[in-house]
Short mmCIF file of C-alpha atoms and ligand atoms in Angstrom, two decimals:
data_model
loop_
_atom_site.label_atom_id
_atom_site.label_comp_id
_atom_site.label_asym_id
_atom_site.label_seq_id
_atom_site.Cartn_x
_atom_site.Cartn_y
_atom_site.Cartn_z
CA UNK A 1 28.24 7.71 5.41
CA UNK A 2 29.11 9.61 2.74
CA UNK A 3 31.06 8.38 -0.35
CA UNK A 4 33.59 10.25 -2.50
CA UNK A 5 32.42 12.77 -5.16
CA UNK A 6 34.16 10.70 -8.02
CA UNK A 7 32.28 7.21 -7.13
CA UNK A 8 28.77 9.33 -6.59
CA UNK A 9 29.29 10.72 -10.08
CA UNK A 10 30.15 7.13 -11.38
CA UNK A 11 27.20 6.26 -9.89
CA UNK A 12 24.80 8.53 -11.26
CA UNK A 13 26.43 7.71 -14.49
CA UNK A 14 26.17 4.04 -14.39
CA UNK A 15 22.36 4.44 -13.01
CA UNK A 16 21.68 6.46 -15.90
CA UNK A 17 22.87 3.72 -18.68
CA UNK A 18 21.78 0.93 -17.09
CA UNK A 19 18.49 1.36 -14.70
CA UNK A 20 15.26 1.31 -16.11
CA UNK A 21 13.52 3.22 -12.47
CA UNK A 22 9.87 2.02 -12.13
CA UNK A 23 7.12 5.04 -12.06
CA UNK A 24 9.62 7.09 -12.32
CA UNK A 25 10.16 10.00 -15.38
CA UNK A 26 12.59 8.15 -17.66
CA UNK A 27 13.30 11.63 -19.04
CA UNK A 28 14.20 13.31 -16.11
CA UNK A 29 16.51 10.28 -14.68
CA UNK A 30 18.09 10.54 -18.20
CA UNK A 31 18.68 14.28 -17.73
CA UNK A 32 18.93 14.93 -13.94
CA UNK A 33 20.21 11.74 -12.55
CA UNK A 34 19.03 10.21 -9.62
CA UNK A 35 17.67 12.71 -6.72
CA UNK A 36 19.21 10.40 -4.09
CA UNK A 37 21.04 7.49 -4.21
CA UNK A 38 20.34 6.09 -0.59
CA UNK A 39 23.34 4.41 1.41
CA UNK A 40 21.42 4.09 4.88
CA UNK A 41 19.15 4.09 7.36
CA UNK A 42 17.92 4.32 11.22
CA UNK A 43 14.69 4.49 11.93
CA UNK A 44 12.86 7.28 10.23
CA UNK A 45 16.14 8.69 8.35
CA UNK A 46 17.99 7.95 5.37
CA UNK A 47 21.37 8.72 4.28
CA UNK A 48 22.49 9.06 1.04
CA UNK A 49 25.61 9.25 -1.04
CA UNK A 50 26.47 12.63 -0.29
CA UNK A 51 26.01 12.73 3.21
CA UNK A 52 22.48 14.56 3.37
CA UNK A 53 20.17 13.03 5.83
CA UNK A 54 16.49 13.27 5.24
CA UNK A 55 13.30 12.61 7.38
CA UNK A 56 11.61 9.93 5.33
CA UNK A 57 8.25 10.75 5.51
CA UNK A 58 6.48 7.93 2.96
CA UNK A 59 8.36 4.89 4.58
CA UNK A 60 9.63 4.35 1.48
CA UNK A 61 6.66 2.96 -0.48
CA UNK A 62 4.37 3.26 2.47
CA UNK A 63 5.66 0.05 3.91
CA UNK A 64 8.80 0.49 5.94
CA UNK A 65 6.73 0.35 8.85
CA UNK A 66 9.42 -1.05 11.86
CA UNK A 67 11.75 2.28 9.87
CA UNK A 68 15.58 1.47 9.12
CA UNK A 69 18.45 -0.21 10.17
CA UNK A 70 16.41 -3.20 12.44
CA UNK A 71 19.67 -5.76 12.54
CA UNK A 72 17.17 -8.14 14.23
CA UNK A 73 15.79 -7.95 11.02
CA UNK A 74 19.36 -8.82 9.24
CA UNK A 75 19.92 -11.50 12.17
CA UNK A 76 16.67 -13.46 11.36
CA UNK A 77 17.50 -13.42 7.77
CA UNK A 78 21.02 -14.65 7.90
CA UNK A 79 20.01 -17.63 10.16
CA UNK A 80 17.26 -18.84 7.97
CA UNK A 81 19.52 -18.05 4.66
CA UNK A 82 22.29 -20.03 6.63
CA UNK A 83 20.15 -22.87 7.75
CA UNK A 84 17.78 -23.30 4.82
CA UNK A 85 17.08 -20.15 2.40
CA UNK A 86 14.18 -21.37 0.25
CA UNK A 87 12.34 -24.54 -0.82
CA UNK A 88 9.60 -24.51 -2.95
CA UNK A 89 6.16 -24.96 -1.43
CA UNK A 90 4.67 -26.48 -4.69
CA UNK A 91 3.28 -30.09 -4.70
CA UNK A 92 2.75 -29.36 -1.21
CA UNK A 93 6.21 -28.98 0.20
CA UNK A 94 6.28 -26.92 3.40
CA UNK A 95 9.19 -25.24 5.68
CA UNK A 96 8.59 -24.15 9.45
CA UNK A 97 9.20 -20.12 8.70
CA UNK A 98 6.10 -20.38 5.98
CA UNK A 99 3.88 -22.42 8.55
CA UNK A 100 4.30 -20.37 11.57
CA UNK A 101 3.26 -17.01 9.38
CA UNK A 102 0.54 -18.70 7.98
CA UNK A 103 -0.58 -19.23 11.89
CA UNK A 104 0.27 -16.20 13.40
CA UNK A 105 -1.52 -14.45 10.69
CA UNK A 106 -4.69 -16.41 11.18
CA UNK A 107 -4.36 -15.08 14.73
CA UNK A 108 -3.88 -11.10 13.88
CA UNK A 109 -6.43 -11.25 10.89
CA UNK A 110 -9.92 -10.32 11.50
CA UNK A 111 -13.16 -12.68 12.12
CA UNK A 112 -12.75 -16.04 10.52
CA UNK A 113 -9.55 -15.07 7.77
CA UNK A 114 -7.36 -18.05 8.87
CA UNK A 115 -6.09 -19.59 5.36
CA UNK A 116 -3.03 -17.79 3.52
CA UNK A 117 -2.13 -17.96 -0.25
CA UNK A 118 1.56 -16.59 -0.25
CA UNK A 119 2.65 -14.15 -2.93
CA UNK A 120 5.91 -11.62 -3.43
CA UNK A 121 3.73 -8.57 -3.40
CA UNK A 122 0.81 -6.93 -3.36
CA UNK A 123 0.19 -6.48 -7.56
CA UNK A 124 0.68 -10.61 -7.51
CA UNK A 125 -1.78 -10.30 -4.62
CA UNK A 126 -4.31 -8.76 -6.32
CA UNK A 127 -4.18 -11.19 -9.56
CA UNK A 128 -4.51 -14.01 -7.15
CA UNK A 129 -7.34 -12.96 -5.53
CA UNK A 130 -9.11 -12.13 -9.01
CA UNK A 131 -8.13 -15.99 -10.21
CA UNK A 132 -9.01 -17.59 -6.34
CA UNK A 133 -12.16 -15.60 -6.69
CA UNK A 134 -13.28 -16.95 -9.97
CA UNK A 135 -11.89 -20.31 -9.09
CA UNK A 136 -14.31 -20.45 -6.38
CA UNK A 137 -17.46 -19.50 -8.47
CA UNK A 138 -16.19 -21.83 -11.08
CA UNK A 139 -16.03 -24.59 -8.27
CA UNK A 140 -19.68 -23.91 -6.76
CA UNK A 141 -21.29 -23.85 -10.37
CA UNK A 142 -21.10 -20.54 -11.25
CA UNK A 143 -18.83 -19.93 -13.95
CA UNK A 144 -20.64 -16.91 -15.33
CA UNK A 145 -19.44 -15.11 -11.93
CA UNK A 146 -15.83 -13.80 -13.44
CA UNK A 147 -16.20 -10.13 -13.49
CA UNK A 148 -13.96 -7.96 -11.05
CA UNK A 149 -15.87 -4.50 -9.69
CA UNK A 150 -13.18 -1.90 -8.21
CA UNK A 151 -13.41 1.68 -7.46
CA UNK A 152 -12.44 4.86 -9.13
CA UNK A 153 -9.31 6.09 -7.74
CA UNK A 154 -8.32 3.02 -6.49
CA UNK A 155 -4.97 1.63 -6.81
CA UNK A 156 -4.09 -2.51 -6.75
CA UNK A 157 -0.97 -2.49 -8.97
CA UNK A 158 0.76 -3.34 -12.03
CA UNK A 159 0.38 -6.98 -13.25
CA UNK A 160 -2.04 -7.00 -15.82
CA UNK A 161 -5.48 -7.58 -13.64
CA UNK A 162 -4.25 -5.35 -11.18
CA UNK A 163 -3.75 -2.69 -13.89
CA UNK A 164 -7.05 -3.63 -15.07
CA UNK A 165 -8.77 -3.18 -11.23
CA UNK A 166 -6.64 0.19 -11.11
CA UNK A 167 -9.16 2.65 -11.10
CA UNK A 168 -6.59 5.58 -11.92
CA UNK A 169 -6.56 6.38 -15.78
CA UNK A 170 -3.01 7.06 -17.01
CA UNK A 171 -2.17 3.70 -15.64
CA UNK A 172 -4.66 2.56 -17.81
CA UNK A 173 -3.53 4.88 -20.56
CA UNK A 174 -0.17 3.46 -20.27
CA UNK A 175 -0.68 0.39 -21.98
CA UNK A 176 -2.92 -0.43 -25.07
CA UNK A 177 -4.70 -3.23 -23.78
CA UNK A 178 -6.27 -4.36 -20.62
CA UNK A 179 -7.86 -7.30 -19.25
CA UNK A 180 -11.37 -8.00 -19.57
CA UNK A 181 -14.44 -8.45 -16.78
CA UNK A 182 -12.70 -5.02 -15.13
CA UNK A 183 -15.35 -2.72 -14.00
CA UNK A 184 -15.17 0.57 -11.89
CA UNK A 185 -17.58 2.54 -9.78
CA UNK A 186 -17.24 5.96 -8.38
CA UNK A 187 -15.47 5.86 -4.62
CA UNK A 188 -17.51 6.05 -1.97
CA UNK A 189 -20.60 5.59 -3.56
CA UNK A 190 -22.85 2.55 -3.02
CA UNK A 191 -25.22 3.83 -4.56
CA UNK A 192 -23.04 3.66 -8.25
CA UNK A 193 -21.91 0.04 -6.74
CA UNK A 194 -25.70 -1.11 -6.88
CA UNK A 195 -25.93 0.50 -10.16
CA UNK A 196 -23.25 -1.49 -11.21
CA UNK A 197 -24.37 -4.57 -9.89
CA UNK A 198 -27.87 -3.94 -11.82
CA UNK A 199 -26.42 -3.20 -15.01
CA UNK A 200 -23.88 -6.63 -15.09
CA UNK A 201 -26.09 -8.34 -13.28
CA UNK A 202 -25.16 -10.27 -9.84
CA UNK A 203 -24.24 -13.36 -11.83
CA UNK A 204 -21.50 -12.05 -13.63
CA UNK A 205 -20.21 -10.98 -10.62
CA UNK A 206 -17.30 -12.43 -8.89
CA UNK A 207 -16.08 -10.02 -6.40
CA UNK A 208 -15.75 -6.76 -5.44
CA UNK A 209 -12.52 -5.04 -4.32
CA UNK A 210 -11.56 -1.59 -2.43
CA UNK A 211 -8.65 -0.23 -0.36
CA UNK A 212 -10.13 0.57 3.20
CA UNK A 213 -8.38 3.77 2.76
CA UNK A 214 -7.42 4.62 -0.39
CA UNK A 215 -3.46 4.98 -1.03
CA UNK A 216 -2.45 6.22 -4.05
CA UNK A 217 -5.28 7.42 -5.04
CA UNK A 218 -4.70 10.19 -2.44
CA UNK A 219 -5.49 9.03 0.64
CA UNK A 220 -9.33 8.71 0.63
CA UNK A 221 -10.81 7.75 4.01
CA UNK A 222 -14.19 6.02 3.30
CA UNK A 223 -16.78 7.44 5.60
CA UNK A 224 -18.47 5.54 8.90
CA UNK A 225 -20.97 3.06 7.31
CA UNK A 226 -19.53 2.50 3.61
CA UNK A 227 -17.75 -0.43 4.58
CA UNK A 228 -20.40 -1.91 6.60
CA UNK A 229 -22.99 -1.15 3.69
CA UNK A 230 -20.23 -2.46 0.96
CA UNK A 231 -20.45 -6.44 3.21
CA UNK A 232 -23.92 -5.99 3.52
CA UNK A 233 -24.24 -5.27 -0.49
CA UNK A 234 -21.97 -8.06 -1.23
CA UNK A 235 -23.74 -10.45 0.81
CA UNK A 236 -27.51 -9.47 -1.02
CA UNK A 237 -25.49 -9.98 -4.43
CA UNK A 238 -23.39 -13.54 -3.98
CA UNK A 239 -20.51 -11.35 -4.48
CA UNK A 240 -16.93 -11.65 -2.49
CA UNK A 241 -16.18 -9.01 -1.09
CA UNK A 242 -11.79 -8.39 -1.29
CA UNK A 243 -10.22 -5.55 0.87
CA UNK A 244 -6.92 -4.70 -0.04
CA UNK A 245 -5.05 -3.81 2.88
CA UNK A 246 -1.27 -3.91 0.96
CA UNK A 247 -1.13 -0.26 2.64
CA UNK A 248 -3.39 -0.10 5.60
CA UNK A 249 -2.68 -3.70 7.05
CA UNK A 250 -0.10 -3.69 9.79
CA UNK A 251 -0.54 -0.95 12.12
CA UNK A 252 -0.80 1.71 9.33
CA UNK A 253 -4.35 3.22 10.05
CA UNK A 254 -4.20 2.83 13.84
CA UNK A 255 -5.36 -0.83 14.14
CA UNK A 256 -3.66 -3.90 12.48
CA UNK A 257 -5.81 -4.10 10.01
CA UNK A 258 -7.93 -1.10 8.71
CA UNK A 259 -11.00 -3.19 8.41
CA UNK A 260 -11.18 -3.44 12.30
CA UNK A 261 -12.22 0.26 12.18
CA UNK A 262 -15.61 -1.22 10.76
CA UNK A 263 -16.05 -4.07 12.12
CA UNK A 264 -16.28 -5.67 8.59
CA UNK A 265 -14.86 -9.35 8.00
CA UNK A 266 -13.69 -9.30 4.03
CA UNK A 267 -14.07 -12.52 2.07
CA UNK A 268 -10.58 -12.27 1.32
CA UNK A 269 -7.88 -9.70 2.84
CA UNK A 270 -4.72 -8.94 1.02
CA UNK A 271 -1.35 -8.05 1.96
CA UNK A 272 2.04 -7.19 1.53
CA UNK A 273 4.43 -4.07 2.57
CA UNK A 274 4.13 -3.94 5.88
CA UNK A 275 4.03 -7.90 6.66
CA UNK A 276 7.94 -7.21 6.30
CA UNK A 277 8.29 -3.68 6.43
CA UNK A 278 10.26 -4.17 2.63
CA UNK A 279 13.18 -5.64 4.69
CA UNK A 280 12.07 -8.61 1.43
CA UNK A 281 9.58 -9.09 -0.83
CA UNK A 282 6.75 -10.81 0.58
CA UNK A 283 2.54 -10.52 -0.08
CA UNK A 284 -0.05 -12.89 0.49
CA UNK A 285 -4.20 -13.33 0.31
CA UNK A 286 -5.70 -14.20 3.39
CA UNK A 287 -9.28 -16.40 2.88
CA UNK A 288 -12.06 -16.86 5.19
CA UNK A 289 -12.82 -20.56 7.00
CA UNK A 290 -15.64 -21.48 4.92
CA UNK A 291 -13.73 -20.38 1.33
CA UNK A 292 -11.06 -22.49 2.30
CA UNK A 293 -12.90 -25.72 3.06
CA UNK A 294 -15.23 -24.75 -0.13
CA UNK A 295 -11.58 -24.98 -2.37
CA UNK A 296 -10.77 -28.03 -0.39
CA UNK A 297 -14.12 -30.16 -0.69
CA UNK A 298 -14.93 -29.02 -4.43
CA UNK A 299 -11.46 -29.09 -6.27
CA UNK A 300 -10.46 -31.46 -7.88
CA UNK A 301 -6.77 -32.14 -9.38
CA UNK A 302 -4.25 -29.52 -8.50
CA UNK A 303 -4.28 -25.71 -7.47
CA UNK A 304 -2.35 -24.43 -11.15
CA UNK A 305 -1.86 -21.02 -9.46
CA UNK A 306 1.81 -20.62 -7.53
CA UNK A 307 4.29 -18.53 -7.70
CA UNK A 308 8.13 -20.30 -7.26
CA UNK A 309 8.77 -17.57 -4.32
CA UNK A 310 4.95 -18.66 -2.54
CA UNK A 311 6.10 -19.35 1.13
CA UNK A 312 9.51 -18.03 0.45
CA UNK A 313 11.63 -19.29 3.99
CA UNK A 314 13.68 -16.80 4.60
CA UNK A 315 10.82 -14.29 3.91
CA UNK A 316 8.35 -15.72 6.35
CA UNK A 317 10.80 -15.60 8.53
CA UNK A 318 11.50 -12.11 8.38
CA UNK A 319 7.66 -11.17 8.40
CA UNK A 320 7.52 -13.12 11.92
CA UNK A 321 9.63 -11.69 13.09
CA UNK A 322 8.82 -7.69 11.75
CA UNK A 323 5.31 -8.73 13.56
CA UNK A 324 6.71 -9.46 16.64
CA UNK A 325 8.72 -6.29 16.76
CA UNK A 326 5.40 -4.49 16.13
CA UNK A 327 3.63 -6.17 18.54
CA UNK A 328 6.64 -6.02 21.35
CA UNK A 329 6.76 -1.97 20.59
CA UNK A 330 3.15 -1.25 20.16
CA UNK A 331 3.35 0.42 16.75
CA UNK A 332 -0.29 -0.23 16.01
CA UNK A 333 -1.22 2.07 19.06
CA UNK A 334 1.92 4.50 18.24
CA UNK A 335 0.60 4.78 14.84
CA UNK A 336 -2.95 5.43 16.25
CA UNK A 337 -0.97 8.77 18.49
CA UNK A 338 1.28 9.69 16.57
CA UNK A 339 -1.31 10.11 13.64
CA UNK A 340 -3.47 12.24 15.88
CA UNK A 341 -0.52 14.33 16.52
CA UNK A 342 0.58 14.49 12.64
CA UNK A 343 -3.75 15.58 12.45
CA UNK A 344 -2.82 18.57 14.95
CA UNK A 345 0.38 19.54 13.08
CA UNK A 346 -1.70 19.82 9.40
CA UNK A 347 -4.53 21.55 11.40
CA UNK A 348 -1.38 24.24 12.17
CA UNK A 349 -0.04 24.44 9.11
CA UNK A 350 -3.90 24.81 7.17
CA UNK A 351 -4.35 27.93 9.71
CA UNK A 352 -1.45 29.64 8.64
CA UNK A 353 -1.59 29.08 4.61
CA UNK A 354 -4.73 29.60 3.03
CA UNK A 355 -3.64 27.61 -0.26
CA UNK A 356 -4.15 24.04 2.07
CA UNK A 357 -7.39 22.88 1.46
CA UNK A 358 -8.82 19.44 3.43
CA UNK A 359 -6.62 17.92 5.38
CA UNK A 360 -7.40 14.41 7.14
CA UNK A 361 -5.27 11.12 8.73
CA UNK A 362 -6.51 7.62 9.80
CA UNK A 363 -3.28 6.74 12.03
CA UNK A 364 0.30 7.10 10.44
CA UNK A 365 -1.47 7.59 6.76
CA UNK A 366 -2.77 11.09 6.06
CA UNK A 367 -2.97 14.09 3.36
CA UNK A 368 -3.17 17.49 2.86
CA UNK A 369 -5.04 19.05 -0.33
CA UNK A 370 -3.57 22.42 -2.18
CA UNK A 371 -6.09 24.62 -3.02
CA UNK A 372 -6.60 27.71 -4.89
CA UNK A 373 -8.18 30.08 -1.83
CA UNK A 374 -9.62 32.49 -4.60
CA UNK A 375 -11.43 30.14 -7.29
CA UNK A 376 -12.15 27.40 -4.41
CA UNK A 377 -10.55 25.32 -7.00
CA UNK A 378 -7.24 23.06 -8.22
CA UNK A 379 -4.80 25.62 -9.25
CA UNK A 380 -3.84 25.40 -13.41
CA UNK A 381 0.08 24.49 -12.23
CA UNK A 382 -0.14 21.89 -9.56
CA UNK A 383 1.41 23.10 -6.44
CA UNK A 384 2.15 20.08 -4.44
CA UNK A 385 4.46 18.78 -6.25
CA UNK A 386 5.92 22.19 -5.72
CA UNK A 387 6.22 21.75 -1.90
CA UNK A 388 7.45 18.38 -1.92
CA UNK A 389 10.11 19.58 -4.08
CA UNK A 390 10.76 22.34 -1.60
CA UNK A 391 10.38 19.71 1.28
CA UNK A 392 12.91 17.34 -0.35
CA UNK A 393 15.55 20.13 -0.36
CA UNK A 394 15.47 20.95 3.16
CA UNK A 395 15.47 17.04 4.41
CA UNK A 396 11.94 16.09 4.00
CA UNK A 397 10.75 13.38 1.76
CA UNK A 398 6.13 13.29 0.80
CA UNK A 399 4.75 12.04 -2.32
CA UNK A 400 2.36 14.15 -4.31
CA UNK A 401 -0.63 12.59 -6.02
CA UNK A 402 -1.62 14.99 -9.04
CA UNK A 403 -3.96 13.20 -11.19
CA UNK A 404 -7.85 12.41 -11.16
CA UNK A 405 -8.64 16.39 -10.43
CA UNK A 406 -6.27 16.10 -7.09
CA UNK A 407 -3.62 18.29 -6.02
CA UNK A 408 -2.51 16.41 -2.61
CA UNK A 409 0.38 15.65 -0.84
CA UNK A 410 0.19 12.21 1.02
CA UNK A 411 2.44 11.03 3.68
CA UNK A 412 2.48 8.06 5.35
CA UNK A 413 6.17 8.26 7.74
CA UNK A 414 7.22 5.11 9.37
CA UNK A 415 5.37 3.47 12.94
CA UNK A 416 8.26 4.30 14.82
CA UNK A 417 7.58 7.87 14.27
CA UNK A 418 7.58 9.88 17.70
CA UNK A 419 6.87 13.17 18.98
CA UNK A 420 9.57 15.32 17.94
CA UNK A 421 10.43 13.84 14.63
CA UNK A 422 6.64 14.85 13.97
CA UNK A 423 7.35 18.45 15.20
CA UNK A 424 10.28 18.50 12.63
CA UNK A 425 8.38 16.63 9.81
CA UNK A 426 5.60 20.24 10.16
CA UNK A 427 8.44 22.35 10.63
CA UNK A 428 10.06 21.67 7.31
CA UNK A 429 6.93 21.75 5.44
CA UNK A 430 5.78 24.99 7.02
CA UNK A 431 9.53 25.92 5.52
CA UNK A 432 8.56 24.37 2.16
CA UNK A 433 4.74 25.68 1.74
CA UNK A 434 6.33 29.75 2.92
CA UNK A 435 9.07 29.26 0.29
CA UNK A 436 5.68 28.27 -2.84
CA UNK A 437 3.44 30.51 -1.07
CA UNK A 438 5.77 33.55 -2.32
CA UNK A 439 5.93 32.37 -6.31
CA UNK A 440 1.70 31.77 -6.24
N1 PLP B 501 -2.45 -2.63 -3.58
C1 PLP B 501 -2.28 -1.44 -3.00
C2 PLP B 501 -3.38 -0.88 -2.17
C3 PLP B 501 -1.07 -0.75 -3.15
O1 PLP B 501 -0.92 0.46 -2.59
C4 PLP B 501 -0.05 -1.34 -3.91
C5 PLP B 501 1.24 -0.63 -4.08
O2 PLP B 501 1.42 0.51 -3.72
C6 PLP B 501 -0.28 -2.56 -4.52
C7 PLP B 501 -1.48 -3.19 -4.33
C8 PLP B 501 0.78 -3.19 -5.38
O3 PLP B 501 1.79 -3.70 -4.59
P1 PLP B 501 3.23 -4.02 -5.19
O4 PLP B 501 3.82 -2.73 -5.61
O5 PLP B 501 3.94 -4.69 -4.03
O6 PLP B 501 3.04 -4.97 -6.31
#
């Protein structure tokens, strides 16, 4: 629907004054004004203000996964809002909605996850797993074991330990202090993980966390055996091992949780995004059987880590009911298709331009690399942001990830996705890349 010119430019106005825009230029808000100011949605599309539709091909943040305008979604919501909205879950207060998640996501989870710690996102997520970690070493006798290993790269956030894990240096460079017992090795190397492990030494160790597929960071598929060799390092070590699935759990790679691609069973598994495909805030940190009775049998006195919004009713209820719309439609195995087909489409497009360097997908989560076909290098102007500014004007929204020596553009479209809205999704890019190709 589109809304009148006056009330768009009172909007864009008011927007300017008054919203601070997280990782977002404050500059260019200040001067530009908001690219879009979105109205609606259906499935993969958004609307906004002025009318324009455009192909959304990040779901959002990487998390609308069910895409837009599910009113079962609404429905759910307004019957637990009506009936009872929230109550807290401290002191050990419960509510059904919070329960039945906690179950059915014992059931989904790999191997022996079965516990869930509720949070309101993935950043709180990450912190908790960090403190549950340590907790746990504390609780066994090790209270030396507090330091947090994470990879280069990597991306868990922005509370202050998830900053900290970030392995991505102008997040770091942001602020002028980070936490301490944060150390980073290089991606996919064990090899600088065992390093690592020698030079802290295994009881300083608490846990180490990674991103089956990295997001952010540019969509970095580990290779076959990393993950496997990761567990097996861990378990050598006395060292948790976290996976971070905030992007990858939920259908996004092709399986419901990216994990299940190795086989691997994480110490801990967190989530968040797609448990509720950002219809509300909700994140959590699943915990294996025997880490669960270990906090149960040695603690002593109360749990001092909750959030008010931990178990959040009307949240729960929502993310039971996004999983059962995943489940009833098959996204996980859509996502698995349609990413092969988004594969063939890059393959296309990396034929015809010889400026597209690597391109790769793992399900609905993929990326495609610019670069320079005479040096065999990054270009000194980034180009993707280029193209997604090209891609953006003719309906198509991609991120670009441009730091850490990359040049990529990631995309990540929801799990409803289908054939055709694929075919369109290459078309416009092929549009975008022709229209850079002529100013390299
Ligand atoms: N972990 C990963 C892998 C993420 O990609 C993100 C966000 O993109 C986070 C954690 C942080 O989640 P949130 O923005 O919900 O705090």
């Amino acid at each position: 629907m589109m809304i009148k010119t006056d009330v768009h430019e009172m909007l864009i106005d008011l927007d300017k004054k008054h919203f601070i825009h997280p990782t977002s230029s404050l500059k260019q808000q200040h001067e530009s004004g908001a690219p879009f100011i979105f109205t609606s949605g259906s499935g993969v599309y958004l609307t906004d203000t002025t009318g324009k539709k455009v192909l959304e091909g990040m779901a959002s943040l990487w998390n609308v996964n069910v895409g837009y305008g599910r009113k079962e979604l609404a429905e759910v919501a307004y019957e637990q809002m009506s009936k009872l909205a929230f109550t807290n879950s401290f002191s050990s207060f419960s509510n059904e909605p919070a329960i039945r998640l906690a179950a059915k996501l014992a059931e989904l989870a790999p191997g022996n996850l079965n516990a869930v710690f509720f949070t309101s996102g993935g950043s709180e997520s990450n912190d908790t797993a960090y403190k549950l970690a340590r907790y746990y070493w504390k609780l066994k006798g090790f209270p030396e074991k507090k330091k947090i290993i994470s990879r280069k790269k990597g991306y868990h956030g922005v509370n202050i330990g998830a900053t900290s894990a970030t392995g991505i240096s102008p997040f770091h460079a942001m602020t002028n202090s980070l936490a301490p017992d944060f150390v980073h090795v290089d991606t996919f190397s064990t090899d600088s993980l065992r390093e690592c492990i020698q030079k802290e030494g295994a009881e300083n160790i608490a846990a180490f966390i990674t991103e089956p597929v990295q997001g952010a960071g540019g969509v970095n598929i580990a290779p076959d055996g990393y993950l496997q060799e990761v567990r097996e390092i861990c378990d050598e070590n006395n060292i948790l091992l976290i996976a971070d699935e905030v992007i990858t759990g939920f259908g996004r790679t092709g399986k419901m949780f990216a994990c299940e691609h190795n086989g691997v069973t994480p110490d801990m598994m967190l989530f968040a995004k797609g448990v509720t495909s950002g219809y509300i805030p909700l994140g959590g940190v699943m915990v294996t059987d025997t880490i669960h009775r270990e906090l149960v049998d040695l603690s002593d006195g109360v749990l001092l880590h909750g959030y008010t919004y931990s178990g959040h009713a009307t949240a729960c209820a929502v993310g039971l009911k996004n999983i059962e719309i995943i489940e009833r439609e098959n996204l996980v195995e859509n996502s698995r298709q349609m990413g092969e087909e988004l594969l063939k489409g890059f393959k296309e497009l990396k034929a015809e331009f010889d400026f597209i360097g690597e391109v790769r997908t793992l399900g609905l989560i993929g990326a495609i690399e610019m670069v320079n076909p005479v040096t065999n290098a990054r270009f000194d102007t980034l180009v993707a942001p280029k193209v997604s500014a090209e891609a953006a004007k003719r309906g198509l929204i991609v991120r670009t990830v441009g730091f850490e020596g990359m040049d990529t553009i990631v995309f990540s479209p929801p799990l409803v996705i289908n054939k055709q809205e694929i075919q369109e999704l290459i078309s416009i890019l092929r549009d975008a890349l022709a229209a850079v190709q002529e100013s390299l």
